Coordinates of C-alpha atoms (C1' of nucleotides) in Angstrom, one line a residue:
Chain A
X4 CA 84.0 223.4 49.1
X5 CA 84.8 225.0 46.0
X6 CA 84.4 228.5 47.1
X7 CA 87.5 227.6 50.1
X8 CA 88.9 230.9 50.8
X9 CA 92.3 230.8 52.0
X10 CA 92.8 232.0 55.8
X11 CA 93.5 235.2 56.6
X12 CA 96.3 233.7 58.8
X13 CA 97.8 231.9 56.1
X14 CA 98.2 234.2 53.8
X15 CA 96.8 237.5 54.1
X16 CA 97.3 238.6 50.6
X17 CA 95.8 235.3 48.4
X18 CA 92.8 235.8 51.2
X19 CA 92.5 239.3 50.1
X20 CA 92.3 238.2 46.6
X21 CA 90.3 235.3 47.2
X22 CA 87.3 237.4 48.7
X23 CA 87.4 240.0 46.1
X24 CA 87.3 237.0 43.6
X25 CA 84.9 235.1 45.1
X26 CA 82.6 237.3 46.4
X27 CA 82.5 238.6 42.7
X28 CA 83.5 242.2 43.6
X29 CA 86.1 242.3 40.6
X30 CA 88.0 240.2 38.4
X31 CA 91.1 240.1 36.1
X32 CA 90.7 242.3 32.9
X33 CA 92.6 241.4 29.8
X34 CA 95.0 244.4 30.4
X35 CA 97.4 243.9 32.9
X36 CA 97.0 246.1 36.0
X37 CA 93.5 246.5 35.4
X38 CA 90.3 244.8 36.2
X39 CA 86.7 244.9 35.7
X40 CA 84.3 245.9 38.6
X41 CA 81.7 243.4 38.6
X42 CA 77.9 243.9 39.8
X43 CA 78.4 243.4 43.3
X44 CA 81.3 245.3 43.2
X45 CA 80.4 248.3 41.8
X46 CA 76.2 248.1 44.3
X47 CA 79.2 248.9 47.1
X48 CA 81.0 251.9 45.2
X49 CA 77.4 253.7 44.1
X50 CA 76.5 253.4 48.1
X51 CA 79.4 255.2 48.5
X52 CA 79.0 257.9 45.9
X53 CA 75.8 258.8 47.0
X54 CA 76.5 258.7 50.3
X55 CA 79.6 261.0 49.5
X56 CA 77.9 262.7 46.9
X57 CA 75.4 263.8 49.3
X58 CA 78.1 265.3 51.6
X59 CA 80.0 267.4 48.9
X60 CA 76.8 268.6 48.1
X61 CA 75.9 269.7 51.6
X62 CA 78.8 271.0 51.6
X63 CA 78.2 273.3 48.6
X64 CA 79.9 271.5 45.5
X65 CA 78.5 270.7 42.1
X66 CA 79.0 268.0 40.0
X67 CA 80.9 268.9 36.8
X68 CA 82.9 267.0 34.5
X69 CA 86.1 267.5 32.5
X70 CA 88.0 265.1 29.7
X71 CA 89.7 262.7 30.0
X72 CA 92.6 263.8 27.8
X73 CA 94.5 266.4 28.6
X74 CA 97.4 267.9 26.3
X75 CA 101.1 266.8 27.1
X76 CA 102.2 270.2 28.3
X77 CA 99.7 271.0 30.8
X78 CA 101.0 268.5 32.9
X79 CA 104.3 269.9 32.3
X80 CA 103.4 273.2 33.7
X81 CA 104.2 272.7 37.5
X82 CA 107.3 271.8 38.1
X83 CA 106.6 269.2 41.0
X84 CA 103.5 268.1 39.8
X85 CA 105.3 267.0 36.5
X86 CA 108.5 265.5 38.2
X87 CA 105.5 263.1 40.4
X88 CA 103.2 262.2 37.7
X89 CA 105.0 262.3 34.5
X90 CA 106.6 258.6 35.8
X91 CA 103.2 257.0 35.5
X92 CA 101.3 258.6 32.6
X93 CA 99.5 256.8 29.7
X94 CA 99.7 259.2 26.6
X95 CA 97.8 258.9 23.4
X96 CA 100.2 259.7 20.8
X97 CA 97.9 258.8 17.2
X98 CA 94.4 259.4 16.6
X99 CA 92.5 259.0 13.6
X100 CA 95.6 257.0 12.3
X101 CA 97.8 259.9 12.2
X102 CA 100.1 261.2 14.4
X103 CA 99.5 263.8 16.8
X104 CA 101.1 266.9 16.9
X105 CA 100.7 267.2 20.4
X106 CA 100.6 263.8 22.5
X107 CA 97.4 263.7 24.8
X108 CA 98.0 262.3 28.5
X109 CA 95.5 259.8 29.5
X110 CA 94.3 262.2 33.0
X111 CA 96.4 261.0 36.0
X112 CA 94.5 263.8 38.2
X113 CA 93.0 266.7 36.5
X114 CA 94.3 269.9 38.4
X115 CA 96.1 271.3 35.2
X116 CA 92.9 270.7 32.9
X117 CA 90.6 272.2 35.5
X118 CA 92.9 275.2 36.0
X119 CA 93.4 275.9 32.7
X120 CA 89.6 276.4 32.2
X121 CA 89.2 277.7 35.8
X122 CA 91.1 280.6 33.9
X123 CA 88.6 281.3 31.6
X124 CA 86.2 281.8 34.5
X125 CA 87.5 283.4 36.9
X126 CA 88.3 286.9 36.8
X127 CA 86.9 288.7 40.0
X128 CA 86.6 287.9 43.7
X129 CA 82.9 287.6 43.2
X130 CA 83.3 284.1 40.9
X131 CA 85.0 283.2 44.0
X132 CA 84.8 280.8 45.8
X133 CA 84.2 278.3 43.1
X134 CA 83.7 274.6 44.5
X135 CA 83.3 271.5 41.8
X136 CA 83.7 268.1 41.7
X137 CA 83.7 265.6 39.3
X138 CA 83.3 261.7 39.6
X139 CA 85.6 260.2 37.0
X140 CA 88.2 257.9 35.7
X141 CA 91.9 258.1 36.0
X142 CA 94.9 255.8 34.7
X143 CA 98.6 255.7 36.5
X144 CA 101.2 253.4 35.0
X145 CA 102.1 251.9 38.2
X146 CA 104.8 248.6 38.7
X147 CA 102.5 246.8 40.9
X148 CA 98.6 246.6 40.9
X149 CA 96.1 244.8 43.0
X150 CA 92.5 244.9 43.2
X151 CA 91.2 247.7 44.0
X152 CA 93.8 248.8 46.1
X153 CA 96.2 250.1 43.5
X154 CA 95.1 249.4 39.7
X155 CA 96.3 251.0 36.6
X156 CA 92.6 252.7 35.9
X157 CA 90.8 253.0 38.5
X158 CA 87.2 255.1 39.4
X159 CA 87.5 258.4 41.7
X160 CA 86.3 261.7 43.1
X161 CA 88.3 264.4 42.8
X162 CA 87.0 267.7 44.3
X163 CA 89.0 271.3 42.8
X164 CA 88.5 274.3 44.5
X165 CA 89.4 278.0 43.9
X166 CA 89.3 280.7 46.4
X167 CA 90.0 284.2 47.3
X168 CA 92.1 283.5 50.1
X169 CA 94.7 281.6 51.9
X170 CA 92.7 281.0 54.9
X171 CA 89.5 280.6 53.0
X172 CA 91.6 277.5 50.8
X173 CA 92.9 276.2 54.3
X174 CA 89.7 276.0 55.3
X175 CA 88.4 273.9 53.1
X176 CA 91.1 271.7 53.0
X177 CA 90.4 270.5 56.1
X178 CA 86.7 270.7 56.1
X179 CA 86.8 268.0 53.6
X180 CA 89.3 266.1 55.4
X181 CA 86.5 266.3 58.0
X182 CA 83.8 264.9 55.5
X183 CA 86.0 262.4 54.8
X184 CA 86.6 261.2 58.5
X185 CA 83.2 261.4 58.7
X186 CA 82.6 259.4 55.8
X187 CA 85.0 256.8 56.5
X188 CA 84.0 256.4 60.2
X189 CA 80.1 256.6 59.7
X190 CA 79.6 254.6 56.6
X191 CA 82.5 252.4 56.7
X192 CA 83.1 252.1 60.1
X193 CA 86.3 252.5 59.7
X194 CA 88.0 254.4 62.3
X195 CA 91.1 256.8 60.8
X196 CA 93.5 259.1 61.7
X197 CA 93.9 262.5 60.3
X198 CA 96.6 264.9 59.6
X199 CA 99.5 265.8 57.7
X200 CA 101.3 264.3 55.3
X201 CA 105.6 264.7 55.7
X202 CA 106.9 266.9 52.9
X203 CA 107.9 263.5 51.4
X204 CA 104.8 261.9 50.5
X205 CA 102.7 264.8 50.0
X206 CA 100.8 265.3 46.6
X207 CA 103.0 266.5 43.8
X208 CA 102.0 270.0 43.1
X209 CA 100.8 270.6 46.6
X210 CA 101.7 272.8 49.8
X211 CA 99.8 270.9 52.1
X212 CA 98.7 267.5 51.8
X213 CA 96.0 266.3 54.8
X214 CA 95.4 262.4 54.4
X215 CA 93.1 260.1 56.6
X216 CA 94.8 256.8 57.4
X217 CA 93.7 253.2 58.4
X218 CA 94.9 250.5 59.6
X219 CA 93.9 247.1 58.0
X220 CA 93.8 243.7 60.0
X221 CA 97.2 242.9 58.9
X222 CA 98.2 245.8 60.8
X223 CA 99.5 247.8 58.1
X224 CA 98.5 251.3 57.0
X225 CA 96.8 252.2 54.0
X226 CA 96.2 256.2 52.8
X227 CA 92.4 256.2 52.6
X228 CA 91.6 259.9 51.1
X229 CA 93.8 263.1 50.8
X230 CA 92.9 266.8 50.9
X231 CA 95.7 269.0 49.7
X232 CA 96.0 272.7 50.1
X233 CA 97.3 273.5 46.7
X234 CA 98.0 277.0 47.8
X235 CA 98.8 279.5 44.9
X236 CA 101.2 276.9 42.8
X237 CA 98.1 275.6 39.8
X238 CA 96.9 279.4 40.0
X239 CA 100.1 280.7 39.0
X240 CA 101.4 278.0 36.5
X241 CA 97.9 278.5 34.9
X242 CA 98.0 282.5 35.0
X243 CA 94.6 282.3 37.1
X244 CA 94.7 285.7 39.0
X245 CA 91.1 287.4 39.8
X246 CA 90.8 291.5 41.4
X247 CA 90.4 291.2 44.5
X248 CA 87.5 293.4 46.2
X249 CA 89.7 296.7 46.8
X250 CA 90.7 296.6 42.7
X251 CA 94.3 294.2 43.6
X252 CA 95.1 291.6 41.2
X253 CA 96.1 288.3 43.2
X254 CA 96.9 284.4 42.3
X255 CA 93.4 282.6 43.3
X256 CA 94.2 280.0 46.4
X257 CA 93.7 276.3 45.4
X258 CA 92.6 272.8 47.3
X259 CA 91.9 269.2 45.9
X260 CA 91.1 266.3 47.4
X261 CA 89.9 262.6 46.6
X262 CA 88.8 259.1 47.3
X263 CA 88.6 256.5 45.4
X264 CA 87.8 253.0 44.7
X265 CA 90.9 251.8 46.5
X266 CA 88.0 252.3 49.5
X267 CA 86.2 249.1 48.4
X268 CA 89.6 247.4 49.2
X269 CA 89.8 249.3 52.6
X270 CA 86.3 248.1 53.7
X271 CA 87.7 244.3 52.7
X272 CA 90.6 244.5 54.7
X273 CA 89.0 246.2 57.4
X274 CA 86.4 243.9 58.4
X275 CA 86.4 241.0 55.7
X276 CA 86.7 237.6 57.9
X277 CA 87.2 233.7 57.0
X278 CA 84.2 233.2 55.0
X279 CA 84.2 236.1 53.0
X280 CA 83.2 239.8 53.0
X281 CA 81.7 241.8 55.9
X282 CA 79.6 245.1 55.0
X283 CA 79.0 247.7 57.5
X284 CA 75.0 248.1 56.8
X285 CA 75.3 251.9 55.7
X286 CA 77.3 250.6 52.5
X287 CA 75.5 247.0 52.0
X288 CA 73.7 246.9 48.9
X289 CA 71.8 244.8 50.1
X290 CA 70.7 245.3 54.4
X291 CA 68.8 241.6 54.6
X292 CA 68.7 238.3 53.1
X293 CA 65.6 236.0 53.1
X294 CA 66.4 232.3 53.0
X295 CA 63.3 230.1 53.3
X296 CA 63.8 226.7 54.3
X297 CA 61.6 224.0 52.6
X298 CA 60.8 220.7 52.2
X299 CA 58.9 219.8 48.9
X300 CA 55.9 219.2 51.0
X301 CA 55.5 222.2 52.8
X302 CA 57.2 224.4 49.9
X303 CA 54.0 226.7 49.3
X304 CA 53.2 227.9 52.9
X305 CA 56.9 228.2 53.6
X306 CA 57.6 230.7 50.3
X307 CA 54.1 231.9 50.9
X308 CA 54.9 233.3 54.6
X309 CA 58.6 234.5 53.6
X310 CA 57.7 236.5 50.8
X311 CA 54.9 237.7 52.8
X312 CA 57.9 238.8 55.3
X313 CA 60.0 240.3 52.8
X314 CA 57.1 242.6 51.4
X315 CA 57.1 243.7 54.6
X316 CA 60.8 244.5 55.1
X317 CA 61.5 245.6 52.1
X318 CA 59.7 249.2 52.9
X319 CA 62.3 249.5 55.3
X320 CA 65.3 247.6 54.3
X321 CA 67.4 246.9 51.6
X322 CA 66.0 242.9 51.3
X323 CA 66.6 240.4 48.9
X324 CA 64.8 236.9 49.1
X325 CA 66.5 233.7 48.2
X326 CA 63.7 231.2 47.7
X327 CA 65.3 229.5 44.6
X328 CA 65.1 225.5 44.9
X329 CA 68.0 225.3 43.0
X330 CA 70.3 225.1 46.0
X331 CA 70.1 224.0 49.6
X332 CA 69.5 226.1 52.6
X333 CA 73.4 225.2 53.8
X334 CA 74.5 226.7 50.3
X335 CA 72.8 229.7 50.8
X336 CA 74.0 230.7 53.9
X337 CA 77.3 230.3 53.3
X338 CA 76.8 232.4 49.8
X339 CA 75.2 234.9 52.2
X340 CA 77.8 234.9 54.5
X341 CA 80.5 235.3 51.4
X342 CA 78.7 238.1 50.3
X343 CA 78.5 239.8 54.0
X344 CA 74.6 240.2 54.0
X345 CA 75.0 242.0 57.2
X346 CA 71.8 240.4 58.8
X347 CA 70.7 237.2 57.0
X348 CA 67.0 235.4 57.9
X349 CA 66.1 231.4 57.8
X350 CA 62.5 230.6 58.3
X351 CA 61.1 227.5 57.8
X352 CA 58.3 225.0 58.7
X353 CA 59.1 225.7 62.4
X354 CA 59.4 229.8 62.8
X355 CA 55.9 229.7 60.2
X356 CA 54.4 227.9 62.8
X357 CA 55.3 229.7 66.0
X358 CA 55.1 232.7 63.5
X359 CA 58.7 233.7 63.9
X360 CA 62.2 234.1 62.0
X361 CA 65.6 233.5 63.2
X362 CA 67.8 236.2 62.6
X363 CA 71.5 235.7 62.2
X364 CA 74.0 238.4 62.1
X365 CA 77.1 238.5 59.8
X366 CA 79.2 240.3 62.2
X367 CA 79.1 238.2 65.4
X368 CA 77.5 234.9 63.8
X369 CA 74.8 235.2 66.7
X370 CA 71.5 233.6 65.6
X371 CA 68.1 234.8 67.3
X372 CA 64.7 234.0 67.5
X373 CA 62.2 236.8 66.8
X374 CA 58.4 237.0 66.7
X375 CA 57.3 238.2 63.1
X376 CA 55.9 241.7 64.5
X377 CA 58.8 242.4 66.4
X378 CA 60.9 241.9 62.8
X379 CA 61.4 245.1 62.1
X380 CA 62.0 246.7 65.0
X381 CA 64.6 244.1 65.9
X382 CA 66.2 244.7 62.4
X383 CA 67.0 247.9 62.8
X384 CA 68.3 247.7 66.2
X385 CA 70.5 244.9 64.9
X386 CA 71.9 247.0 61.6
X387 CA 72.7 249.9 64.1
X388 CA 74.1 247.4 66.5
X389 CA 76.8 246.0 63.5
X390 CA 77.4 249.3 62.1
X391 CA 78.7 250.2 65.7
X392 CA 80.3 246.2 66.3
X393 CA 82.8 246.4 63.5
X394 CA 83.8 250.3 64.1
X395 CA 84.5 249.7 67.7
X396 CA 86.0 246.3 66.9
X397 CA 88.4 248.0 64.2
X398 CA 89.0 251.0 66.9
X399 CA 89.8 248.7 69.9
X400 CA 92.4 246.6 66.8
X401 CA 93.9 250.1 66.3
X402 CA 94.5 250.8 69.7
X403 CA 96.0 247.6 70.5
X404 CA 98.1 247.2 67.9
X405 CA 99.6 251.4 68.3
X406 CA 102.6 251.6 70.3
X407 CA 105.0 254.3 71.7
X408 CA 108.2 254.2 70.8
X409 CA 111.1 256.2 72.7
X410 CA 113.9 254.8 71.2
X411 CA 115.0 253.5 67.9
X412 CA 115.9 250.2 68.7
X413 CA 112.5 249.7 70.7
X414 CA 111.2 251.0 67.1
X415 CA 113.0 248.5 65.4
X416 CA 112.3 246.0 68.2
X417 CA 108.0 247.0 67.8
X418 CA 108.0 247.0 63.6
X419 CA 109.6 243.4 63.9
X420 CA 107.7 241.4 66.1
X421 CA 104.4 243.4 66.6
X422 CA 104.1 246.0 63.6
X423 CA 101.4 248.3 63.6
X424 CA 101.7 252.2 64.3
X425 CA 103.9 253.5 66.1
X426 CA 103.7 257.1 68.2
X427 CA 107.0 259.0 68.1
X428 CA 108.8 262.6 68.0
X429 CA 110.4 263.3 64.6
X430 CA 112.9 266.2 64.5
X431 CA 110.9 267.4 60.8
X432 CA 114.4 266.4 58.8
X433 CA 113.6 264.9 55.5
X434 CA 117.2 263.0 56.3
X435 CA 116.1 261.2 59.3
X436 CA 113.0 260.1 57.7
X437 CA 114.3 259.0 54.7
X438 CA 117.3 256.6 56.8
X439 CA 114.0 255.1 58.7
X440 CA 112.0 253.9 55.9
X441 CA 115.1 252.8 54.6
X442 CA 116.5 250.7 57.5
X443 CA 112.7 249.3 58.7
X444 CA 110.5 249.9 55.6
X445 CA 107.8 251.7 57.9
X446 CA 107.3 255.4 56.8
X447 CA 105.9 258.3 58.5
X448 CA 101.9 257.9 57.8
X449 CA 100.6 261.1 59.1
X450 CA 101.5 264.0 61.8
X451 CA 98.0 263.8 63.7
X452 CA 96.2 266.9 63.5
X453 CA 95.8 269.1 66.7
X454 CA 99.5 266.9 68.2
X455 CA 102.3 269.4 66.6
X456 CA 105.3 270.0 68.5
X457 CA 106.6 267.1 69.2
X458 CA 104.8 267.8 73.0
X459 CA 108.2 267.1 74.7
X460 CA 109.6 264.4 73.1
X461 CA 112.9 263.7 70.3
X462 CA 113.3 262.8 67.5
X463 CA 113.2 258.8 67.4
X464 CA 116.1 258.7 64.9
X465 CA 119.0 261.4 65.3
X466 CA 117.6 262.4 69.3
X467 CA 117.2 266.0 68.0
X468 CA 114.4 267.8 70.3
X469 CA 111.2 267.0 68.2
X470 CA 109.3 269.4 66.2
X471 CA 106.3 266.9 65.3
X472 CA 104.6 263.9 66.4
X473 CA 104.6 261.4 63.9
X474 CA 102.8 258.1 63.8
X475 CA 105.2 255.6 61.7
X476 CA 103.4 252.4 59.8
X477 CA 104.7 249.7 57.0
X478 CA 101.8 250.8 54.1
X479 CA 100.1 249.8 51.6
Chain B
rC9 C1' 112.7 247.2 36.5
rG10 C1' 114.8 242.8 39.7
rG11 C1' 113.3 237.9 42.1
rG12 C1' 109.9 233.7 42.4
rC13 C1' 105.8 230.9 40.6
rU14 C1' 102.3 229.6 36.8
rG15 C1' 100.1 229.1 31.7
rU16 C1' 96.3 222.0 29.9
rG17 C1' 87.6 222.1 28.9
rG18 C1' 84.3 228.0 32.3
rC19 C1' 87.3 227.5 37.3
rG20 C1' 90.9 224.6 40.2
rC21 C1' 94.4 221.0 39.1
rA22 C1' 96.8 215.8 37.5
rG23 C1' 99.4 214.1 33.5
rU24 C1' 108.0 214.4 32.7
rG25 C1' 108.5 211.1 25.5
rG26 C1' 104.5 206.2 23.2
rU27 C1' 97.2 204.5 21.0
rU28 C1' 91.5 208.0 21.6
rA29 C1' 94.7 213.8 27.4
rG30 C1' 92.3 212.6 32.7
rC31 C1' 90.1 214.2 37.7
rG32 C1' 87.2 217.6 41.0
rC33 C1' 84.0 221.7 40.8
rG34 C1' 80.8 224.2 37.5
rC35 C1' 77.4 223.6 33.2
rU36 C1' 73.0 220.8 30.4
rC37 C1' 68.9 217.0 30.8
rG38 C1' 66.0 213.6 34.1
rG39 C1' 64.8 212.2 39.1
rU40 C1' 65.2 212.1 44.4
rU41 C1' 66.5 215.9 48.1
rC42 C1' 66.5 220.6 51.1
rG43 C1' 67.5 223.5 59.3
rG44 C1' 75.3 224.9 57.4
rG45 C1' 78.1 224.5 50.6
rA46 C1' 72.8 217.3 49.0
rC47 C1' 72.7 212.8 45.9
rC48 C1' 71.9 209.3 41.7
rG49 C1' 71.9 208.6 36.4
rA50 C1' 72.8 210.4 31.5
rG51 C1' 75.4 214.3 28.7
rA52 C1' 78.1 218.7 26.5
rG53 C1' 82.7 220.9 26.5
rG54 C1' 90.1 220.8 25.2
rC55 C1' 94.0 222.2 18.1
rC56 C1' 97.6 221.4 26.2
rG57 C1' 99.8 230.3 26.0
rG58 C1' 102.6 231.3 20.9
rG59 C1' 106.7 230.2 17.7
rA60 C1' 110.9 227.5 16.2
rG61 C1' 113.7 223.1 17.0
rU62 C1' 115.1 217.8 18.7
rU63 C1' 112.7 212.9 17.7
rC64 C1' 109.8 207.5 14.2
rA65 C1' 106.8 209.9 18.1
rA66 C1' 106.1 216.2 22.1
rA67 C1' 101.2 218.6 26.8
rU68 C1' 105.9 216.2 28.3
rC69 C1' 112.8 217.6 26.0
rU70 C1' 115.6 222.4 24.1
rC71 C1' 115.6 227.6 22.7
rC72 C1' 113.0 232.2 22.0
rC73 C1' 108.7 235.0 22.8
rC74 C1' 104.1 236.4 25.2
rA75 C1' 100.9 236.7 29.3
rG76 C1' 99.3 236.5 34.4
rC77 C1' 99.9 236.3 39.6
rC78 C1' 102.9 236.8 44.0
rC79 C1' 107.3 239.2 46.5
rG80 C1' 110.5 243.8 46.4
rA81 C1' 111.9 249.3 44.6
rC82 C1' 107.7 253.5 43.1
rC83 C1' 102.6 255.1 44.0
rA84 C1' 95.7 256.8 45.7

RNA sequence: CGGGCUGUGGCGCAGUGGUUAGCGCGCUCGGUUCGGGACCGAGAGGCCGGGAGUUCAAAUCUCCCCAGCCCGACCA
């Protein structure tokens, strides 16, 4: 009724919008490209943080954290890092109503802050390796925002490294690549591909960038975390060497690597349907919804014998009961269903008496009738049972929408009428990639780990033998 | 930065020169309801984005400005 959402067939973007809206997961803040992460909203990003959080620090990291301003001419020390962020910085130029002497950037990333102290403390191999993270803020001036996906301030992680080796940074690198695949496949169930990024799109400052990539339902791709191997470049435009164990002096190796709340808008457009948002359990906020069903005469026993229930789930499950007579039953389920409750309970008059609930799932719309001390046990099977639904629904969407592509005008031919990724040799020229995003718009998304060389195959442009395989996508 | 659209109660909209600006949803109060977004009754709430102009008369016409969204180029 009032809550319509507009099909995702319609228009995929104002549905997009409509959910975050309506499902009350943001909304417009007075500053234009930013917005306000509302309750519900920001339940879904602390599952993540702790759930990430976790990882980093199984992984060894500690939490730090760093300003948010950071002096004008940090930034300006690495020469690529300046020439990709200086476009998009906000920078404080009075405070205290006088001018400053030296403008303050507004952190875009914070490599160049957190090299300049890692500076002060490192000297020797033994502070090495030295592995922190902070959760934080960030603002890029970018030309066009939307919710969550791409906003002018928006929340992250960003992890910094420093180590005593090349192979030592590499490895890290790409074990957090790993914790992100992990993350993003476990929690979000959302299956990604990992890799390289082309020397194009790689993170400004970086010798390596590693990204994992999604596809959404609309088939196109969007970047979903990045590890870069920063290599000796921040070390050396910071003067950060440390003596090495035989008494050398060397540039300390460098990684960083980050996700951010652009996630949220990953898990919309992963699994979000029709009537509104759809939460893999491991990142709902909250697991199960109690809706009693009541008539005034029976309103007692019926409250009675659900809250009775949810005392009992709640040990186990993240559970919320609905047993406000404010609204009716039909209102409820569909606000459940907006809200992507992944399992959702009705029990009324009937299941009190036969000493049951029905059980609907938010995936699959399936409704089932369980015996109350078979509740739990049915729960949890059901919660695993979605978690693995909408990751092998979102895998078997990736596979069928992935093509090969041998030639360009079969490239051409696949971006136009069935988009989606395409497999394909690139020769490695920055030239054949640039006249390809140029001609179709799609650009390359990542060179899948573990598939360099090209195995036999040419590039899909100029016909050159190919030196990588490249999977090609119209992104976010 | 280019193109499009839009600014009118909290939200979505109608109102293209003429008393007192409407409708739906939401909100408040009372009552009846309640197994897929219930209903009845009574209310509260608006200097129509801002400025200037045209006119006897402007939400409505003209000009300027501002803001937002969407679509492109750039980016997590």
């Amino acid at each position: 009724m009032a809550e319509k959402i507009t099909p995702k067939e319609q228009n995929y973007s104002q549905w997009y919008v409509d959910i975050v809206l309506k499902a009350k997961l943001a909304d417009y803040a007075p500053v234009k490209g930013c917005m306000v992460i509302r309750p519900r909203g920001f339940a879904i990003w602390e599952m993540m943080k702790s759930a990430l959080d976790n990882m980093f620090k199984e992984t060894g990291h500690q939490n730090a954290y760093f300003p948010l301003l950071i002096p004008d001419s940090f930034l300006k020390k690495e020469a690529e890092h300046v020439k990709g962020f200086s476009p998009e910085l906000a920078v404080v130029t009075h405070g205290g109503g006088e001018k400053l002497e030296e403008p303050l950037a507004i952190r875009p990333t914070s490599e160049t802050i957190i090299w300049s102290m890692y500076k002060k403390w490192i000297q020797s191999y033994r502070d090495l390796p030295l592995l922190i993270n902070q959760w934080a803020n960030i603002v890029r001036w970018e030309k066009r925002t939307r919710l969550f996906l791409r906003t002018t301030e928006f929340l992250w992680q960003e992890g910094h490294t420093a180590h005593a080796s090349e192979a030592e940074a590499e490895e890290e690198t790409l074990r957090m690549l790993m914790v992100y695949k992990k993350f993003a496949e476990e929690f979000m169930a959302l299956p990604v591909l990992t890799g390289m990024k082309s020397e194009s799109e790689k993170f400004a400052g970086a010798v390596q960038t590693y990204t994992i990539e999604a596809m959404m339902q609309d088939k196109r791709a969007l970047q979903t975390g990045t590890s870069h191997n920063l290599g000796q470049n921040f070390a050396r435009a910071f003067d950060v060497t440390y003596q090495t164990q035989d008494g050398n002096l060397d540039y300390v190796w460098a990684t960083s690597w980050g996700v951010s709340t652009r996630l949220i808008g990953a898990l919309i457009m992963a699994h979000s349907d029709n009537r509104g948002l759809v939460l893999p359990p491991n990142l709902a906020p909250t697991e199960v919804l109690i809706i009693p069903i009541f008539q005034n005469r029976n309103k007692a026993e019926v409250i009675g014998y659900t809250r009775r229930l949810y005392e009992q789930l709640r040990q186990e499950f993240r559970t919320e009961i609905d047993d406000g007579d404010q609204n009716s039953p039909g209102w409820k389920f569909s606000e459940a269903e907006l809200r992507g409750i992944p399992v959702r309970i009705e029990a009324g008059p009937r299941e009190l008496n036969k000493n049951q609930a029905v059980l609907v799932r938010r995936d699959t719309g399936e409704k089932l009738n369980v015996p109350a001390d078979e509740l739990k046990a049915k729960i949890k099977e059901l919660i695993r049972d979605i978690q693995n639904t909408l990751f092998h629904r979102a895998l078997t969407f990736r596979k069928e929408n992935t093509h090969q592509a041998s030639d360009y005008s079969s490239f051409k031919e696949i971006l136009e009428s069935r988009a989606g990724f395409i497999e394909c040799g690139w020769c490695g020229s920055p030239e054949c990639e640039a006249k390809i995003k140029e001609e179709t718009k799609a650009t390359i998304r990542v060179l899948p780990l573990g598939r360099n060389g090209g195995d036999d195959k040419s590039c899909i442009y100029c016909g050159a033998k190919a030196k990588e395989l490249a999977v090609f996508a119209k992104a976010y």
